[in-house]
Short mmCIF file of C-alpha atoms in Angstrom, two decimals:
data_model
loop_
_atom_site.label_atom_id
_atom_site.label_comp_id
_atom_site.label_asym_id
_atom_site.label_seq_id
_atom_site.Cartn_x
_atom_site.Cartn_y
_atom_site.Cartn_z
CA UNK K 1122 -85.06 26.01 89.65
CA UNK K 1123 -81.99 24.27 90.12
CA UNK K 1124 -80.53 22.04 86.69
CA UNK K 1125 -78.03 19.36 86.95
CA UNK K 1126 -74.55 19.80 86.49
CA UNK K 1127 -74.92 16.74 84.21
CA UNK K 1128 -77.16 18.71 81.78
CA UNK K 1129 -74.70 21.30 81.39
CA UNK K 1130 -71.64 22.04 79.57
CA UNK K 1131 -69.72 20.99 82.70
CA UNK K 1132 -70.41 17.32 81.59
CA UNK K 1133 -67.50 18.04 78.97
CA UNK K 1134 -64.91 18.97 81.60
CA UNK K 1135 -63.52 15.44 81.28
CA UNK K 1136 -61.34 16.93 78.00
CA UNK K 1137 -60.16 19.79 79.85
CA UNK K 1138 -58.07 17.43 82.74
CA UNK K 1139 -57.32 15.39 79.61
CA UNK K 1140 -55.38 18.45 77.94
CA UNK K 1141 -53.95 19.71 81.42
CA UNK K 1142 -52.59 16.00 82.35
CA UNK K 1143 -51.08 15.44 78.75
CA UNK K 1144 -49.73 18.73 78.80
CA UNK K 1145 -48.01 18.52 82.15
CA UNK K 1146 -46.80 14.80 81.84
CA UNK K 1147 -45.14 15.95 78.41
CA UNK K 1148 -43.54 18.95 79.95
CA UNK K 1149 -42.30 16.70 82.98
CA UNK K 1150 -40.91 14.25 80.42
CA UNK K 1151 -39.10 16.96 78.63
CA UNK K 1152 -37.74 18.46 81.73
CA UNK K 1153 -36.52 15.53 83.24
CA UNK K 1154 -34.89 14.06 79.73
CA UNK K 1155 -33.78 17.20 77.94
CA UNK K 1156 -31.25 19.59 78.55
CA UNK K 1157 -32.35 23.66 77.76
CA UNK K 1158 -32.30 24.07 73.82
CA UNK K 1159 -31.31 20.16 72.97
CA UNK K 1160 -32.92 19.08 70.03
CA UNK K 1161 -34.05 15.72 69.03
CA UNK K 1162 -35.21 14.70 65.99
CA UNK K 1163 -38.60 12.98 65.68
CA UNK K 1164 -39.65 13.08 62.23
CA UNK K 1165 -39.05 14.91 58.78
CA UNK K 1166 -39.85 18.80 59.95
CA UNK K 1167 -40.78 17.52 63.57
CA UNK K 1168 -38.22 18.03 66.65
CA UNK K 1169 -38.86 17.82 70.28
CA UNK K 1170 -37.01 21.31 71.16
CA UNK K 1171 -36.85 22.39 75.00
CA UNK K 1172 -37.46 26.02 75.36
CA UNK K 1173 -38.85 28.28 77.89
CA UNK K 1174 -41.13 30.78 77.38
CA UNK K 1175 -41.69 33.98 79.39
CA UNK K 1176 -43.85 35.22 77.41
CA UNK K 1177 -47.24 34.67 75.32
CA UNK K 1178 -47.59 33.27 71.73
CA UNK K 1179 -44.63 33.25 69.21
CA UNK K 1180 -42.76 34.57 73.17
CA UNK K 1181 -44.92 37.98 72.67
CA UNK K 1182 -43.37 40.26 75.18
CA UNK K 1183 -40.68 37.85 76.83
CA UNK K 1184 -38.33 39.90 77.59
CA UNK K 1185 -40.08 42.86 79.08
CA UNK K 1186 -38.39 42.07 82.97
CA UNK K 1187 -41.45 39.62 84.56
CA UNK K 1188 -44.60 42.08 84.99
CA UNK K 1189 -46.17 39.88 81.60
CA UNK K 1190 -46.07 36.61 83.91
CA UNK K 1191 -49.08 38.05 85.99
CA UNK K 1192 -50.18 39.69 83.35
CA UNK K 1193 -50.77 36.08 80.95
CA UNK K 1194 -51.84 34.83 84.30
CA UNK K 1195 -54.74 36.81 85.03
CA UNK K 1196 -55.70 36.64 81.20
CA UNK K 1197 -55.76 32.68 81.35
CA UNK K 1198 -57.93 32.87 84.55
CA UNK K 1199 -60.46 35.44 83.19
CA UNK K 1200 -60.91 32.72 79.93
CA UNK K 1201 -61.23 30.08 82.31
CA UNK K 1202 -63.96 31.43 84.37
CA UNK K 1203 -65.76 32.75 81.21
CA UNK K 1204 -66.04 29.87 79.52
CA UNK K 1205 -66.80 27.91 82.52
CA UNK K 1206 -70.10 29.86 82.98
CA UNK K 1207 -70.56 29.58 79.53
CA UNK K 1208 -70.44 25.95 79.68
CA UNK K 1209 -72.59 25.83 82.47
CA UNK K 1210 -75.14 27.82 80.61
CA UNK K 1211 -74.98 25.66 77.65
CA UNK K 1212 -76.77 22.28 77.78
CA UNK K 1213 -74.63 18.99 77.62
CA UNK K 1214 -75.75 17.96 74.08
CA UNK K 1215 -74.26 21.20 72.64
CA UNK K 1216 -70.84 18.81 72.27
CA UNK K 1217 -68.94 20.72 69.57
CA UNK K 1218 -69.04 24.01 71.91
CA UNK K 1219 -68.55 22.32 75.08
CA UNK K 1220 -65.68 20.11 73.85
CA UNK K 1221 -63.97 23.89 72.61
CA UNK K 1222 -64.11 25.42 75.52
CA UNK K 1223 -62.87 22.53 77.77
CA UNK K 1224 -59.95 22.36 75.42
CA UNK K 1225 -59.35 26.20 75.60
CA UNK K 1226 -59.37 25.71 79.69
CA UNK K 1227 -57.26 22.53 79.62
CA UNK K 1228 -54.71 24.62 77.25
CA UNK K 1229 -54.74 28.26 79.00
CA UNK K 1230 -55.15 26.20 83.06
CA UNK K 1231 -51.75 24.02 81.30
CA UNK K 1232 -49.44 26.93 80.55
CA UNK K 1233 -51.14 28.83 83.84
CA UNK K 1234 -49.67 26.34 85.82
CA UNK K 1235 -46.02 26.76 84.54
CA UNK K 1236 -46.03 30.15 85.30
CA UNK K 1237 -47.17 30.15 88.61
CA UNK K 1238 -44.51 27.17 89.12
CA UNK K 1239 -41.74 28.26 86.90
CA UNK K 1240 -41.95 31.54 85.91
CA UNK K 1241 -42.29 30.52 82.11
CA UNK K 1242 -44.02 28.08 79.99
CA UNK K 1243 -42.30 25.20 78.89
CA UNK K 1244 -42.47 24.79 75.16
CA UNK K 1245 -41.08 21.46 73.11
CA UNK K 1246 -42.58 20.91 69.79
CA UNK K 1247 -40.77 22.33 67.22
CA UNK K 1248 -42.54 22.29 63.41
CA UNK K 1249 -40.43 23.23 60.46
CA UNK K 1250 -40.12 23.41 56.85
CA UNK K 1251 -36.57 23.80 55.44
CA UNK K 1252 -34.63 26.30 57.13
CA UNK K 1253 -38.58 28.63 58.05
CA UNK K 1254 -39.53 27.37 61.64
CA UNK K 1255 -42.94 27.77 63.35
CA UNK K 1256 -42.69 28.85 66.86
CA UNK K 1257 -41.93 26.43 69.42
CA UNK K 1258 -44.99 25.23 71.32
CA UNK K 1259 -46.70 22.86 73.24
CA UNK K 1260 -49.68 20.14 73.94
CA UNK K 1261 -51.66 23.36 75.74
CA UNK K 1262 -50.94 25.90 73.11
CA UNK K 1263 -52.33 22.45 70.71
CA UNK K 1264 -55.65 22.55 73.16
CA UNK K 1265 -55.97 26.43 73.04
CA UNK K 1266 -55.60 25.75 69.19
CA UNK K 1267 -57.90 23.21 68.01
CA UNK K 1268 -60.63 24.56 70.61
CA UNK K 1269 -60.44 27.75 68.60
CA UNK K 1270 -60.80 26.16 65.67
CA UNK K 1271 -63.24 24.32 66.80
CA UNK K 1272 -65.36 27.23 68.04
CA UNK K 1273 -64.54 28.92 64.34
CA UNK K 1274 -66.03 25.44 63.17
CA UNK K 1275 -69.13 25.37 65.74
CA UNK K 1276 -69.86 29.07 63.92
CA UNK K 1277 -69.95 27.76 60.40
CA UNK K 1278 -72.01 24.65 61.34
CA UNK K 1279 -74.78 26.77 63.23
CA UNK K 1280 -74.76 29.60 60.40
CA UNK K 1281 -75.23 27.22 57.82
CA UNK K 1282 -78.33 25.27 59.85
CA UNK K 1283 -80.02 28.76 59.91
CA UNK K 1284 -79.51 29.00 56.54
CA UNK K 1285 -81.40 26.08 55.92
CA UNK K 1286 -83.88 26.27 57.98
CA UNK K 1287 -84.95 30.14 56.70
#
């Protein structure tokens, strides 16, 4: 028996081109406006820095001569196709969950596509506190992000509804 894709997670797919089309229309802007490590100032401990990336979060094994490109690469696509069957197998209503993963395969599908097309990931956002600043990132590492926390979130919610309910 066949279901609709409608009644699945796939219904939430919507937030994952959202991600993937913010994240590549910011990166364009950058590109095409900033030179390679210009800053700008945006607000109190909030610049738009250009950086690129060759390699994973906080530029984990960047400079290790190009084998971690395909490496990242076939990580992001193994997420992607895990969580797509896993939002197929979930039912549309499941929201929270769905909503995660999309953002997780908008984020990891965002970056994906800057290797395969540059080689690196461009990154732009730079947070900072007096002179301590985060690593530089971007709107997909911000999807890959706040899915995760979402997911960490969707946990809590459904532990606690057992709880009540036992």
């Amino acid at each position: 028996m066949s279901k609709s894709l409608c009644s699945t997670g796939l219904r939430w797919l919507w937030v994952m081109v959202l991600v993937i089309v913010a994240d590549f229309a910011s990166k364009q802007w950058i590109m095409a406006h900033m030179q390679l490590h210009e800053t700008r100032a945006l607000l109190p401990s909030l610049n738009l820095f250009y950086a690129h990336n060759y390699g994973a979060a906080f530029s984990f094994l960047a400079d290790k001569g190009g084998w971690q490109r395909w490496f990242f690469a076939g990580i992001a696509i193994a997420i992607a196709i895990t969580l797509v069957v896993m939002m197929y197998r979930n039912r549309a209503s499941q929201r929270l969950t769905n909503i995660a993963y999309a953002m997780i395969i908008g984020g990891a599908l965002g970056n994906l596509l800057d290797r395969f097309w540059h080689g690196f990931v461009v990154d732009f956002i730079d947070f900072y506190v007096g002179d301590w600043h985060f690593a530089t990132f971007n709107i997909a590492d911000c999807g890959i992000c706040i899915g995760a926390a979402l997911v960490i979130l969707e946990g809590f919610i459904a532990s606690s509804r057992k709880t009540d309910k036992g």
